[in-house]
Each structure stands twice: as C-alpha cells, then as structure tokens.
Amino acid sequence: MAPSEIIPLTSLSHEKSLRSKFIRDVDDRPKVAYNQFSDDIPVISLAGINESGGKREEVCRKIISACEEWGVFQILDHGVDAKFVDNMNRLAREFFALPAHEKLRFDMSGGKKGGFIVSSHLQGEIVQDWREIVTYFSYPIKARDYSRWPDKPEDWRAVTEAYSEQLMGLGCILLEVLSEGMGLEKDAWAKACLEMDQKVVVNFYPKCPEPSLALGLKRHTDPGTITLLLQDQVGGLQTTRDGGKTWITVQPVEGAFVVNLGDHGHYLSNGRFKNADHQAVVNSNYSRLSVATFQNPAPNATVYPLEIREGEKAMMDEPITFAEMYKRKMNKDLEIAKLKKVAKEKLLLEDELEKAKVEVQVKSCKDLEEILA
Ligand SMILES: O=C1C[C@@H](c2ccc(O)c(O)c2)Oc2cc(O)cc(O)c21
Ligand SMILES: O=C(O)CCC(=O)C(=O)O
Ligand SMILES: [Fe+2]
C-alpha cells in the first residue's frame, strides 16, 4: 500500500463511530474494562538480588512461581534508572505526535525491517488493531540498520540506544534467575539464546470512538524468550490463563516493568513456565503508550526444552531453529485470522440462505392464495 493511502489512527480518533475494519467478532471483544484493575499479577522487588544470604533465593522463588501460574509478573527495584524510562516515554509520545507525513517517512508496510506502521507488523491481518507502532532492531549491535530508526525527535537515537542497553542488562539478569529457578547453571538460558537479539516495539493506542468493539492489540503470545513491557498509568494490558474465558486487567505500577514469558521461554522450560496469553484494550478517554522490549534468541538458536523432568515428555517433537519457530507462529496466527473470516462469512451465508428460504415459503403461500382466490 502506498503511504498516501495509509491513515494514521490519530486522525480517526475523533470520528463518531468505529470504521468496520476495526470491529472484532463478538467473541473477541473486550470482556473487562481497561481500568478495572486486578492485583493478581505479582509485583516483585529485585532489591537484594545480588546479595547472598537468602534474598536472591526468595526473589527467585517468587519469580518462578509467577512464571508457573501466569507467565507474567511485574518488577520493581530493577536497576534501570528512571531517567532512561522518562526519556523513552517522552520521546515516544513526541514521535506519535508528529504529523502523518513525518511518521510515514519510516513506513514499513512494504515489508521493510523497522519503522512506523498502523495496526500490525503482520501483513494480511483481517481485522485491524487500534494502534500505531514504531519498531527498531537494537541487538545484535552489528545488525542495526539506523536508516530504519526515526530521525525525529532529534535525540531518538541517543535515547533509544541507552534505553536498549539498560534493558538488555536487565533481561540477562532475569535469564539467570530463570536458569537457577530450573536448577540449571546460571548461564543455561543465555547459552540457549546464543547471541541475544533485541527488538523494541513502541505501541501507541489513540483514544478510540467505540472501544467496546475493538482491540488495541489482538490476543497473542509473544514469540521470544521474555518481553519487558513499560506501560503508562492508563491501563489496558489484559491477560488470561483459562484460554480466554476470563480476563484480568494488569494494574499499572509506577516505575515497574511487566515481564511476559514468551513462546521460547515456554519451550525451554518444557511448558513449566506459561507463555503469557495477553491482549491490549483501548478506551475513549485517554490515549495510551507502551514500550515492548522483546528479548529473543538468535535466529539460528535451537528451540528445545533444556530439561525434561522425570515422568515428563518433551513438549516438542524435534528441535527447530528460532527463525523457523517464528515463521510458523506468525503464519499460524494469520491462518487463524483467515479461518475466522471464512467461518463468519459461512455463518452470514447460512443466515442469508435461511432468510431466502423463508421468503420463498412466504411467496409461495401468497401464490397459492392467489390461485385459490
Ligand atoms: O506487535 C507485536 C506484538 C506481538 C504479536 C505476536 C503475535 C501476533 O500475531 C501479533 O499480532 C502480535 O509480538 C510481536 C513480535 C514481533 O516480532 C513483532 C511485533 O510487532 C510484535
Ligand atoms: O500494550 C500492551 O499493553 C501490550 C503490548 C504487547 O503485548 C506487545 O507489544 O507485544
Ligand atoms: Fe505482547
């Protein structure tokens, strides 16, 4: 699609009703409000994590139990200085406030790696997400393509580079905790990732005219090892652990990162740790910003459980590369979306057929009445 045909959502925000391409099937629509917060997701302080004498074990235990129960937890006292977080939030807000033509200079809808896009990184989604994103690949450093990183606001590169470095450090600490929690060597998860990749997706969810019909970001699991999510205080991140029957809205906590286990983390633990099943809902009162930092293994890393405990079976038939796993996952997500569309069309068709049958019956009754009259 040519950039001139792409309309940033910021310009649809003030319309009275939601355009049809954003309307979700009834079953997929939000079930819980963006601000009906739950405190079920554990908030864990990392203070003392480098001390010996029990503190590390205690933090480790809390993290492992959150991974087993939800695949999601929040962390405080994580060591990332608030100034990096404030700068990142400010910059992201400034980027999305730029005029459409400035954002579209980095348009990635033709399949380019990194830049700006409305709705989704996946081409071919049937129903659109109510979000704009800007994304950049930050690790490994040698693979950075700065021509795909925004050049406005002016300090974008300096701020995002510093933020990425801080989050890579934090991500590595968490991988150590997860390794130890499984009773493995401290570097087991890092080794399984080879040279760690990092991709940052900045999500901007404008105010939505009919939020009960739409999703900011459809239900999904993240593909990688772990995701570190920075969210503002508006609320909208939701998670389910019963296959979508019930949802909770994660309470935003000032200064915290939300940590999600992704599919790779789920496989490494042979399913012991949940891959967080989550989505983002929107609202008509506030726009919302979140910054997802995906800590992924290298594309050629092997995906396979690190340990299969006694009495367990490997949850994968054979080892595959992360690149292959990623490709299969995204294809499957698109396939599901297409199947939903076909099912919906079939239902509509059956409905039409049913109506047509009734009309024919009514008409033939009338014809009979005319003959008999
Ligand atoms: O934007 C996202 C979110 C997320 C995702 C996973 C699977 C989906 O089908 C989906 O619609 C969203 O994980 C991502 C992983 C990426 O590599 C890039 C992204 O933009 C995202
Ligand atoms: O914005 C959010 O709360 C969720 C973002 C997310 O799940 C993602 O970017 O993968
Ligand atoms: Fe996600």
mmCIF file of C-alpha atoms and ligand atoms in Angstrom:
data_model
loop_
_atom_site.group_PDB
_atom_site.id
_atom_site.type_symbol
_atom_site.label_atom_id
_atom_site.label_comp_id
_atom_site.label_asym_id
_atom_site.label_seq_id
_atom_site.Cartn_x
_atom_site.Cartn_y
_atom_site.Cartn_z
ATOM 1 C CA MET A 1 0.000 0.000 0.000
ATOM 2 C CA ALA A 2 1.345 3.440 -0.860
ATOM 3 C CA PRO A 3 1.931 5.708 2.168
ATOM 4 C CA SER A 4 -0.616 8.200 0.806
ATOM 5 C CA GLU A 5 -3.383 5.592 1.381
ATOM 6 C CA ILE A 6 -2.391 4.926 4.998
ATOM 7 C CA ILE A 7 -4.336 6.949 7.511
ATOM 8 C CA PRO A 8 -2.718 7.173 10.946
ATOM 9 C CA LEU A 9 -5.248 6.409 13.665
ATOM 10 C CA THR A 10 -4.596 9.705 15.353
ATOM 11 C CA SER A 11 -6.750 11.202 12.595
ATOM 12 C CA LEU A 12 -9.601 8.652 13.063
ATOM 13 C CA SER A 13 -9.746 9.146 16.812
ATOM 14 C CA HIS A 14 -12.329 11.910 16.614
ATOM 15 C CA GLU A 15 -14.758 10.140 14.307
ATOM 16 C CA LYS A 16 -18.177 9.361 15.817
ATOM 17 C CA SER A 17 -18.159 5.654 15.059
ATOM 18 C CA LEU A 18 -15.553 2.986 14.549
ATOM 19 C CA ARG A 19 -14.682 2.056 10.956
ATOM 20 C CA SER A 20 -15.716 -1.510 10.137
ATOM 21 C CA LYS A 21 -12.166 -2.801 9.597
ATOM 22 C CA PHE A 22 -11.520 -2.410 13.348
ATOM 23 C CA ILE A 23 -14.692 -4.196 14.508
ATOM 24 C CA ARG A 24 -13.881 -7.517 16.189
ATOM 25 C CA ASP A 25 -16.079 -10.615 16.242
ATOM 26 C CA VAL A 26 -18.327 -10.641 19.313
ATOM 27 C CA ASP A 27 -16.258 -13.415 20.972
ATOM 28 C CA ASP A 28 -13.014 -11.450 20.600
ATOM 29 C CA ARG A 29 -14.282 -8.146 22.018
ATOM 30 C CA PRO A 30 -13.070 -6.907 25.434
ATOM 31 C CA LYS A 31 -14.806 -8.559 28.381
ATOM 32 C CA VAL A 32 -13.264 -6.380 31.099
ATOM 33 C CA ALA A 33 -12.740 -2.595 31.124
ATOM 34 C CA TYR A 34 -9.320 -1.002 30.609
ATOM 35 C CA ASN A 35 -9.399 0.453 34.148
ATOM 36 C CA GLN A 36 -10.943 -2.424 36.098
ATOM 37 C CA PHE A 37 -7.635 -3.384 37.624
ATOM 38 C CA SER A 38 -6.672 -6.657 39.230
ATOM 39 C CA ASP A 39 -3.803 -7.155 41.633
ATOM 40 C CA ASP A 40 -3.487 -10.880 40.831
ATOM 41 C CA ILE A 41 -0.230 -10.409 38.922
ATOM 42 C CA PRO A 42 2.666 -10.473 41.421
ATOM 43 C CA VAL A 43 4.733 -7.293 41.837
ATOM 44 C CA ILE A 44 8.243 -8.397 42.818
ATOM 45 C CA SER A 45 11.085 -6.219 44.087
ATOM 46 C CA LEU A 46 14.513 -7.219 42.774
ATOM 47 C CA ALA A 47 16.212 -5.411 45.684
ATOM 48 C CA GLY A 48 18.952 -7.609 47.132
ATOM 49 C CA ILE A 49 19.070 -9.934 44.146
ATOM 50 C CA ASN A 50 22.878 -9.797 44.117
ATOM 51 C CA GLU A 51 23.179 -10.423 47.867
ATOM 52 C CA SER A 52 23.897 -13.824 49.205
ATOM 53 C CA GLY A 53 22.068 -14.943 52.328
ATOM 54 C CA GLY A 54 18.644 -15.905 51.213
ATOM 55 C CA LYS A 55 17.410 -12.762 49.455
ATOM 56 C CA ARG A 56 18.291 -13.974 45.947
ATOM 57 C CA GLU A 57 16.626 -17.335 46.600
ATOM 58 C CA GLU A 58 13.489 -15.587 47.848
ATOM 59 C CA VAL A 59 13.237 -13.325 44.761
ATOM 60 C CA CYS A 60 13.964 -16.316 42.559
ATOM 61 C CA ARG A 61 11.177 -18.349 44.190
ATOM 62 C CA LYS A 62 8.636 -15.557 43.668
ATOM 63 C CA ILE A 63 9.581 -15.176 40.003
ATOM 64 C CA ILE A 64 9.431 -18.902 39.318
ATOM 65 C CA SER A 65 6.046 -19.234 40.953
ATOM 66 C CA ALA A 66 4.693 -16.279 38.896
ATOM 67 C CA CYS A 67 6.027 -17.918 35.730
ATOM 68 C CA GLU A 68 4.311 -21.189 36.626
ATOM 69 C CA GLU A 69 0.996 -19.532 37.444
ATOM 70 C CA TRP A 70 0.693 -16.715 34.916
ATOM 71 C CA GLY A 71 3.795 -16.295 32.756
ATOM 72 C CA VAL A 72 3.541 -12.649 33.828
ATOM 73 C CA PHE A 73 4.931 -10.611 36.744
ATOM 74 C CA GLN A 74 5.935 -7.023 37.450
ATOM 75 C CA ILE A 75 9.325 -5.965 38.751
ATOM 76 C CA LEU A 76 10.409 -3.019 40.860
ATOM 77 C CA ASP A 77 13.909 -2.017 42.045
ATOM 78 C CA HIS A 78 15.173 -3.410 38.755
ATOM 79 C CA GLY A 79 18.161 -1.111 38.469
ATOM 80 C CA VAL A 80 17.029 0.800 35.354
ATOM 81 C CA ASP A 81 17.419 4.470 36.193
ATOM 82 C CA ALA A 82 14.139 6.447 35.995
ATOM 83 C CA LYS A 83 15.795 8.991 33.697
ATOM 84 C CA PHE A 84 16.078 6.399 30.880
ATOM 85 C CA VAL A 85 12.448 5.460 31.337
ATOM 86 C CA ASP A 86 11.260 9.097 31.409
ATOM 87 C CA ASN A 87 13.262 9.930 28.299
ATOM 88 C CA MET A 88 11.912 6.919 26.449
ATOM 89 C CA ASN A 89 8.304 7.812 27.333
ATOM 90 C CA ARG A 90 8.765 11.465 26.364
ATOM 91 C CA LEU A 91 10.398 10.603 23.064
ATOM 92 C CA ALA A 92 7.783 8.023 22.110
ATOM 93 C CA ARG A 93 4.929 10.463 22.821
ATOM 94 C CA GLU A 94 6.711 13.110 20.734
ATOM 95 C CA PHE A 95 7.174 10.688 17.844
ATOM 96 C CA PHE A 96 3.490 9.762 17.647
ATOM 97 C CA ALA A 97 2.503 13.429 17.867
ATOM 98 C CA LEU A 98 4.460 14.183 14.658
ATOM 99 C CA PRO A 99 2.429 14.973 11.525
ATOM 100 C CA ALA A 100 1.424 11.900 9.497
ATOM 101 C CA HIS A 101 3.887 12.585 6.660
ATOM 102 C CA GLU A 102 6.819 12.608 9.111
ATOM 103 C CA LYS A 103 5.839 9.232 10.608
ATOM 104 C CA LEU A 104 5.220 7.801 7.152
ATOM 105 C CA ARG A 105 8.787 8.597 6.067
ATOM 106 C CA PHE A 106 9.557 5.433 8.063
ATOM 107 C CA ASP A 107 6.597 3.460 6.736
ATOM 108 C CA MET A 108 7.317 -0.263 6.824
ATOM 109 C CA SER A 109 4.156 -1.598 5.199
ATOM 110 C CA GLY A 110 6.107 -2.893 2.177
ATOM 111 C CA GLY A 111 7.857 -5.420 4.447
ATOM 112 C CA LYS A 112 10.755 -3.203 5.492
ATOM 113 C CA LYS A 113 12.502 -4.183 8.723
ATOM 114 C CA GLY A 114 11.815 -1.480 11.255
ATOM 115 C CA GLY A 115 9.963 1.828 11.168
ATOM 116 C CA PHE A 116 6.374 3.005 11.530
ATOM 117 C CA ILE A 117 3.169 1.100 10.808
ATOM 118 C CA VAL A 118 -0.515 1.348 11.623
ATOM 119 C CA SER A 119 -2.140 -1.659 13.314
ATOM 120 C CA SER A 120 0.173 -4.668 12.898
ATOM 121 C CA HIS A 121 3.575 -5.903 11.810
ATOM 122 C CA LEU A 122 1.756 -8.784 10.087
ATOM 123 C CA GLN A 123 0.633 -8.146 6.510
ATOM 124 C CA GLY A 124 -2.723 -9.751 5.775
ATOM 125 C CA GLU A 125 -4.498 -9.366 9.125
ATOM 126 C CA ILE A 126 -8.271 -9.354 8.542
ATOM 127 C CA VAL A 127 -9.391 -7.154 11.440
ATOM 128 C CA GLN A 128 -7.102 -4.233 12.266
ATOM 129 C CA ASP A 129 -5.635 -3.446 15.686
ATOM 130 C CA TRP A 130 -6.349 0.026 17.033
ATOM 131 C CA ARG A 131 -2.710 1.034 17.404
ATOM 132 C CA GLU A 132 0.226 2.691 15.711
ATOM 133 C CA ILE A 133 3.694 1.244 16.223
ATOM 134 C CA VAL A 134 7.259 2.260 15.715
ATOM 135 C CA THR A 135 9.784 -0.544 15.911
ATOM 136 C CA TYR A 136 13.544 -0.917 15.716
ATOM 137 C CA PHE A 137 16.003 -3.801 15.929
ATOM 138 C CA SER A 138 18.572 -2.949 18.576
ATOM 139 C CA TYR A 139 20.638 -6.131 19.159
ATOM 140 C CA PRO A 140 22.954 -7.517 17.983
ATOM 141 C CA ILE A 141 24.585 -4.112 17.520
ATOM 142 C CA LYS A 142 26.257 -5.129 14.267
ATOM 143 C CA ALA A 143 22.864 -5.789 12.694
ATOM 144 C CA ARG A 144 21.454 -2.313 13.467
ATOM 145 C CA ASP A 145 20.105 -0.520 10.410
ATOM 146 C CA TYR A 146 19.971 3.093 11.518
ATOM 147 C CA SER A 147 18.307 4.098 8.245
ATOM 148 C CA ARG A 148 15.141 2.436 9.662
ATOM 149 C CA TRP A 149 15.322 4.260 13.026
ATOM 150 C CA PRO A 150 13.366 7.505 13.195
ATOM 151 C CA ASP A 151 15.500 10.650 12.991
ATOM 152 C CA LYS A 152 12.881 12.771 14.744
ATOM 153 C CA PRO A 153 12.603 13.746 17.549
ATOM 154 C CA GLU A 154 16.214 14.774 17.315
ATOM 155 C CA ASP A 155 17.526 12.705 20.234
ATOM 156 C CA TRP A 156 15.725 9.493 19.190
ATOM 157 C CA ARG A 157 18.901 7.528 18.511
ATOM 158 C CA ALA A 158 20.772 8.528 21.681
ATOM 159 C CA VAL A 159 17.798 7.896 23.965
ATOM 160 C CA THR A 160 16.711 4.604 22.422
ATOM 161 C CA GLU A 161 20.265 3.270 22.353
ATOM 162 C CA ALA A 162 20.709 3.990 26.054
ATOM 163 C CA TYR A 163 17.298 2.503 26.892
ATOM 164 C CA SER A 164 18.020 -0.652 24.877
ATOM 165 C CA GLU A 165 21.345 -1.192 26.598
ATOM 166 C CA GLN A 166 19.773 -0.889 30.049
ATOM 167 C CA LEU A 167 17.026 -3.332 29.145
ATOM 168 C CA MET A 168 19.440 -5.843 27.633
ATOM 169 C CA GLY A 169 21.258 -5.831 31.015
ATOM 170 C CA LEU A 170 18.011 -6.375 32.909
ATOM 171 C CA GLY A 171 16.903 -9.104 30.508
ATOM 172 C CA CYS A 172 20.142 -11.007 31.086
ATOM 173 C CA ILE A 173 19.696 -10.842 34.888
ATOM 174 C CA LEU A 174 16.221 -12.327 34.511
ATOM 175 C CA LEU A 175 17.509 -15.143 32.298
ATOM 176 C CA GLU A 176 19.939 -16.061 35.083
ATOM 177 C CA VAL A 177 17.103 -16.186 37.594
ATOM 178 C CA LEU A 178 15.051 -18.421 35.292
ATOM 179 C CA SER A 179 18.032 -20.757 34.786
ATOM 180 C CA GLU A 180 18.652 -21.032 38.521
ATOM 181 C CA GLY A 181 14.937 -21.478 39.168
ATOM 182 C CA MET A 182 15.012 -24.568 36.965
ATOM 183 C CA GLY A 183 18.012 -25.843 38.912
ATOM 184 C CA LEU A 184 20.329 -25.287 35.922
ATOM 185 C CA GLU A 185 23.658 -23.464 35.557
ATOM 186 C CA LYS A 186 23.224 -19.682 35.778
ATOM 187 C CA ASP A 187 24.042 -19.207 32.079
ATOM 188 C CA ALA A 188 21.832 -22.026 30.722
ATOM 189 C CA TRP A 189 19.117 -19.776 29.207
ATOM 190 C CA ALA A 190 21.659 -17.268 27.840
ATOM 191 C CA LYS A 191 23.578 -20.110 26.175
ATOM 192 C CA ALA A 192 20.367 -21.429 24.647
ATOM 193 C CA CYS A 193 19.798 -17.980 23.106
ATOM 194 C CA LEU A 194 23.303 -17.823 21.548
ATOM 195 C CA GLU A 195 23.804 -14.127 20.829
ATOM 196 C CA MET A 196 20.696 -12.436 22.219
ATOM 197 C CA ASP A 197 18.515 -10.438 19.804
ATOM 198 C CA GLN A 198 16.503 -7.458 20.956
ATOM 199 C CA LYS A 199 13.640 -5.781 19.157
ATOM 200 C CA VAL A 200 11.729 -2.808 20.551
ATOM 201 C CA VAL A 201 8.102 -2.156 19.614
ATOM 202 C CA VAL A 202 6.623 1.128 20.808
ATOM 203 C CA ASN A 203 2.825 0.889 20.866
ATOM 204 C CA PHE A 204 0.610 3.961 20.734
ATOM 205 C CA TYR A 205 -3.116 3.453 21.269
ATOM 206 C CA PRO A 206 -5.080 6.618 20.419
ATOM 207 C CA LYS A 207 -8.461 7.300 22.030
ATOM 208 C CA CYS A 208 -10.979 5.024 20.342
ATOM 209 C CA PRO A 209 -14.554 6.096 19.432
ATOM 210 C CA GLU A 210 -16.093 2.682 20.231
ATOM 211 C CA PRO A 211 -13.629 0.802 22.448
ATOM 212 C CA SER A 212 -16.076 -1.987 23.296
ATOM 213 C CA LEU A 213 -15.935 -3.176 19.667
ATOM 214 C CA ALA A 214 -12.165 -3.052 19.154
ATOM 215 C CA LEU A 215 -8.826 -4.256 20.476
ATOM 216 C CA GLY A 216 -5.661 -2.165 20.644
ATOM 217 C CA LEU A 217 -3.653 -5.332 20.111
ATOM 218 C CA LYS A 218 -5.336 -8.671 19.494
ATOM 219 C CA ARG A 219 -4.866 -11.662 21.772
ATOM 220 C CA HIS A 220 -1.450 -13.297 21.311
ATOM 221 C CA THR A 221 1.601 -14.765 22.975
ATOM 222 C CA ASP A 222 4.981 -13.157 22.389
ATOM 223 C CA PRO A 223 7.295 -15.347 20.315
ATOM 224 C CA GLY A 224 10.575 -14.751 22.144
ATOM 225 C CA THR A 225 12.187 -15.625 25.468
ATOM 226 C CA ILE A 226 10.957 -12.757 27.649
ATOM 227 C CA THR A 227 9.368 -9.370 26.997
ATOM 228 C CA LEU A 228 9.946 -6.342 29.218
ATOM 229 C CA LEU A 229 6.946 -4.051 28.932
ATOM 230 C CA LEU A 230 6.875 -0.453 30.056
ATOM 231 C CA GLN A 231 3.331 0.877 30.271
ATOM 232 C CA ASP A 232 1.934 4.235 31.336
ATOM 233 C CA GLN A 233 -0.673 4.645 34.084
ATOM 234 C CA VAL A 234 -3.765 4.447 31.816
ATOM 235 C CA GLY A 235 -4.219 0.665 31.800
ATOM 236 C CA GLY A 236 -5.188 -1.709 29.004
ATOM 237 C CA LEU A 237 -2.905 -4.747 29.246
ATOM 238 C CA GLN A 238 -5.020 -7.831 29.873
ATOM 239 C CA THR A 239 -4.122 -11.458 30.415
ATOM 240 C CA THR A 240 -5.979 -14.748 30.629
ATOM 241 C CA ARG A 241 -4.916 -18.120 31.934
ATOM 242 C CA ASP A 242 -8.021 -20.099 31.030
ATOM 243 C CA GLY A 243 -7.872 -19.864 27.264
ATOM 244 C CA GLY A 244 -9.755 -16.558 27.034
ATOM 245 C CA LYS A 245 -12.810 -17.384 29.228
ATOM 246 C CA THR A 246 -11.831 -14.818 31.870
ATOM 247 C CA TRP A 247 -9.535 -11.826 31.602
ATOM 248 C CA ILE A 248 -7.860 -9.526 34.084
ATOM 249 C CA THR A 249 -6.513 -6.035 33.502
ATOM 250 C CA VAL A 250 -2.986 -5.665 34.856
ATOM 251 C CA GLN A 251 -2.727 -2.839 37.405
ATOM 252 C CA PRO A 252 -0.211 -0.253 36.149
ATOM 253 C CA VAL A 253 2.529 0.259 38.754
ATOM 254 C CA GLU A 254 4.654 3.422 38.579
ATOM 255 C CA GLY A 255 8.290 2.593 37.840
ATOM 256 C CA ALA A 256 7.659 -1.110 37.177
ATOM 257 C CA PHE A 257 8.271 -3.288 34.128
ATOM 258 C CA VAL A 258 5.800 -6.012 33.262
ATOM 259 C CA VAL A 259 7.683 -9.198 32.363
ATOM 260 C CA ASN A 260 5.980 -11.655 29.982
ATOM 261 C CA LEU A 261 7.305 -15.107 29.244
ATOM 262 C CA GLY A 262 7.195 -15.783 25.501
ATOM 263 C CA ASP A 263 6.901 -18.986 23.475
ATOM 264 C CA HIS A 264 10.655 -19.598 23.513
ATOM 265 C CA GLY A 265 10.699 -19.394 27.336
ATOM 266 C CA HIS A 266 7.705 -21.748 27.455
ATOM 267 C CA TYR A 267 9.528 -24.323 25.294
ATOM 268 C CA LEU A 268 12.852 -24.031 27.150
ATOM 269 C CA SER A 269 11.039 -24.890 30.380
ATOM 270 C CA ASN A 270 9.139 -27.738 28.669
ATOM 271 C CA GLY A 271 5.872 -25.962 29.415
ATOM 272 C CA ARG A 272 6.547 -25.496 33.126
ATOM 273 C CA PHE A 273 6.500 -21.708 32.625
ATOM 274 C CA LYS A 274 3.404 -20.311 30.908
ATOM 275 C CA ASN A 275 3.698 -18.191 27.785
ATOM 276 C CA ALA A 276 1.554 -15.217 28.726
ATOM 277 C CA ASP A 277 -1.698 -15.116 26.748
ATOM 278 C CA HIS A 278 -2.446 -11.399 26.503
ATOM 279 C CA GLN A 279 -4.028 -8.503 24.610
ATOM 280 C CA ALA A 280 -4.389 -4.732 24.901
ATOM 281 C CA VAL A 281 -7.750 -2.968 25.131
ATOM 282 C CA VAL A 282 -8.377 0.693 24.393
ATOM 283 C CA ASN A 283 -10.703 3.406 25.674
ATOM 284 C CA SER A 284 -12.333 6.677 24.653
ATOM 285 C CA ASN A 285 -10.926 8.819 27.485
ATOM 286 C CA TYR A 286 -7.151 8.582 27.080
ATOM 287 C CA SER A 287 -4.515 7.602 24.570
ATOM 288 C CA ARG A 288 -2.062 5.030 25.890
ATOM 289 C CA LEU A 289 1.607 4.225 25.362
ATOM 290 C CA SER A 290 3.556 1.034 25.958
ATOM 291 C CA VAL A 291 7.089 0.025 25.027
ATOM 292 C CA ALA A 292 7.652 -3.704 24.486
ATOM 293 C CA THR A 293 11.262 -4.865 24.514
ATOM 294 C CA PHE A 294 11.433 -8.368 23.077
ATOM 295 C CA GLN A 295 14.439 -10.348 24.266
ATOM 296 C CA ASN A 296 14.724 -13.054 21.626
ATOM 297 C CA PRO A 297 17.212 -15.822 20.903
ATOM 298 C CA ALA A 298 19.368 -15.540 17.775
ATOM 299 C CA PRO A 299 17.514 -16.732 14.628
ATOM 300 C CA ASN A 300 19.730 -19.829 14.381
ATOM 301 C CA ALA A 301 19.352 -20.758 18.080
ATOM 302 C CA THR A 302 17.868 -24.193 18.684
ATOM 303 C CA VAL A 303 14.476 -24.269 20.344
ATOM 304 C CA TYR A 304 14.055 -27.351 22.548
ATOM 305 C CA PRO A 305 13.414 -27.981 26.271
ATOM 306 C CA LEU A 306 16.537 -27.535 28.404
ATOM 307 C CA GLU A 307 15.366 -30.155 30.838
ATOM 308 C CA ILE A 308 12.741 -32.877 30.735
ATOM 309 C CA ARG A 309 11.849 -33.831 34.270
ATOM 310 C CA GLU A 310 11.135 -37.331 35.425
ATOM 311 C CA GLY A 311 7.761 -38.530 34.252
ATOM 312 C CA GLU A 312 7.523 -35.726 31.689
ATOM 313 C CA LYS A 313 7.508 -35.937 27.910
ATOM 314 C CA ALA A 314 9.213 -33.366 25.675
ATOM 315 C CA MET A 315 6.599 -30.879 24.504
ATOM 316 C CA MET A 316 8.289 -30.645 21.083
ATOM 317 C CA ASP A 317 8.717 -33.483 18.588
ATOM 318 C CA GLU A 318 12.080 -32.231 17.405
ATOM 319 C CA PRO A 319 14.407 -29.249 17.834
ATOM 320 C CA ILE A 320 13.849 -26.375 15.399
ATOM 321 C CA THR A 321 15.552 -23.013 14.919
ATOM 322 C CA PHE A 322 14.003 -19.891 16.376
ATOM 323 C CA ALA A 323 13.688 -18.448 12.838
ATOM 324 C CA GLU A 324 11.568 -21.460 11.827
ATOM 325 C CA MET A 325 9.543 -21.311 15.051
ATOM 326 C CA TYR A 326 8.851 -17.588 14.497
ATOM 327 C CA LYS A 327 7.792 -18.121 10.884
ATOM 328 C CA ARG A 328 5.439 -20.994 11.788
ATOM 329 C CA LYS A 329 3.907 -18.994 14.627
ATOM 330 C CA MET A 330 3.191 -15.885 12.572
ATOM 331 C CA ASN A 331 1.788 -17.991 9.691
ATOM 332 C CA LYS A 332 -0.452 -19.800 12.166
ATOM 333 C CA ASP A 333 -1.684 -16.505 13.663
ATOM 334 C CA LEU A 334 -2.579 -15.254 10.172
ATOM 335 C CA GLU A 335 -4.185 -18.577 9.250
ATOM 336 C CA ILE A 336 -6.401 -18.414 12.370
ATOM 337 C CA ALA A 337 -7.487 -14.891 11.413
ATOM 338 C CA LYS A 338 -8.375 -16.076 7.888
ATOM 339 C CA LEU A 339 -10.296 -19.112 9.183
ATOM 340 C CA LYS A 340 -12.309 -16.845 11.488
ATOM 341 C CA LYS A 341 -13.208 -14.714 8.478
ATOM 342 C CA VAL A 342 -14.304 -17.752 6.448
ATOM 343 C CA ALA A 343 -16.359 -19.086 9.390
ATOM 344 C CA LYS A 344 -18.031 -15.710 9.789
ATOM 345 C CA GLU A 345 -18.807 -15.489 6.067
ATOM 346 C CA LYS A 346 -20.213 -19.033 6.159
ATOM 347 C CA LEU A 347 -22.480 -18.113 9.067
ATOM 348 C CA LEU A 348 -23.644 -14.982 7.253
ATOM 349 C CA LEU A 349 -24.281 -17.033 4.122
ATOM 350 C CA GLU A 350 -26.276 -19.626 6.089
ATOM 351 C CA ASP A 351 -28.245 -16.799 7.635
ATOM 352 C CA GLU A 352 -28.913 -15.315 4.188
ATOM 353 C CA LEU A 353 -29.947 -18.745 2.876
ATOM 354 C CA GLU A 354 -32.312 -19.233 5.803
ATOM 355 C CA LYS A 355 -33.856 -15.808 5.184
ATOM 356 C CA ALA A 356 -34.164 -16.560 1.463
ATOM 357 C CA LYS A 357 -35.921 -19.892 2.239
ATOM 358 C CA VAL A 358 -38.451 -18.134 4.486
ATOM 359 C CA GLU A 359 -39.067 -15.519 1.793
ATOM 360 C CA VAL A 360 -39.648 -18.230 -0.827
ATOM 361 C CA GLN A 361 -42.080 -20.021 1.528
ATOM 362 C CA VAL A 362 -43.995 -16.797 2.208
ATOM 363 C CA LYS A 363 -44.064 -16.022 -1.508
ATOM 364 C CA SER A 364 -45.290 -19.497 -2.485
ATOM 365 C CA CYS A 365 -48.034 -19.243 0.170
ATOM 366 C CA LYS A 366 -49.088 -15.944 -1.399
ATOM 367 C CA ASP A 367 -49.022 -17.518 -4.884
ATOM 368 C CA LEU A 368 -51.208 -20.348 -3.602
ATOM 369 C CA GLU A 369 -53.635 -17.852 -2.059
ATOM 370 C CA GLU A 370 -53.818 -16.078 -5.423
ATOM 371 C CA ILE A 371 -54.503 -19.355 -7.274
ATOM 372 C CA LEU A 372 -57.174 -20.323 -4.773
ATOM 373 C CA ALA A 373 -58.823 -16.914 -4.739
HETATM 374 O O1 LIG B 1 3.489 -6.280 17.781
HETATM 375 C C1 LIG B 1 3.882 -7.327 18.234
HETATM 376 C C2 LIG B 1 3.195 -7.975 19.348
HETATM 377 C C3 LIG B 1 3.374 -9.453 19.400
HETATM 378 C C4 LIG B 1 2.493 -10.249 18.483
HETATM 379 C C5 LIG B 1 2.705 -11.580 18.353
HETATM 380 C C6 LIG B 1 1.916 -12.358 17.514
HETATM 381 C C7 LIG B 1 0.897 -11.770 16.799
HETATM 382 O O2 LIG B 1 0.099 -12.482 15.946
HETATM 383 C C8 LIG B 1 0.651 -10.427 16.960
HETATM 384 O O3 LIG B 1 -0.354 -9.871 16.248
HETATM 385 C C9 LIG B 1 1.452 -9.660 17.802
HETATM 386 O O4 LIG B 1 4.737 -9.822 19.229
HETATM 387 C C10 LIG B 1 5.448 -9.199 18.238
HETATM 388 C C11 LIG B 1 6.584 -9.823 17.768
HETATM 389 C C12 LIG B 1 7.314 -9.218 16.782
HETATM 390 O O5 LIG B 1 8.424 -9.837 16.306
HETATM 391 C C13 LIG B 1 6.953 -8.008 16.251
HETATM 392 C C14 LIG B 1 5.835 -7.372 16.713
HETATM 393 O O6 LIG B 1 5.484 -6.186 16.177
HETATM 394 C C15 LIG B 1 5.072 -7.974 17.726
HETATM 395 O O1 LIG B 2 0.425 -2.528 25.143
HETATM 396 C C1 LIG B 2 0.335 -3.517 25.853
HETATM 397 O O2 LIG B 2 -0.076 -3.480 26.998
HETATM 398 C C2 LIG B 2 0.695 -4.869 25.293
HETATM 399 C C3 LIG B 2 1.767 -4.835 24.262
HETATM 400 C C4 LIG B 2 2.161 -6.181 23.806
HETATM 401 O O3 LIG B 2 1.631 -7.174 24.220
HETATM 402 C C5 LIG B 2 3.193 -6.334 22.781
HETATM 403 O O4 LIG B 2 3.681 -5.315 22.247
HETATM 404 O O5 LIG B 2 3.532 -7.492 22.474
HETATM 405 FE FE FE B 3 2.700 -8.980 23.613
#
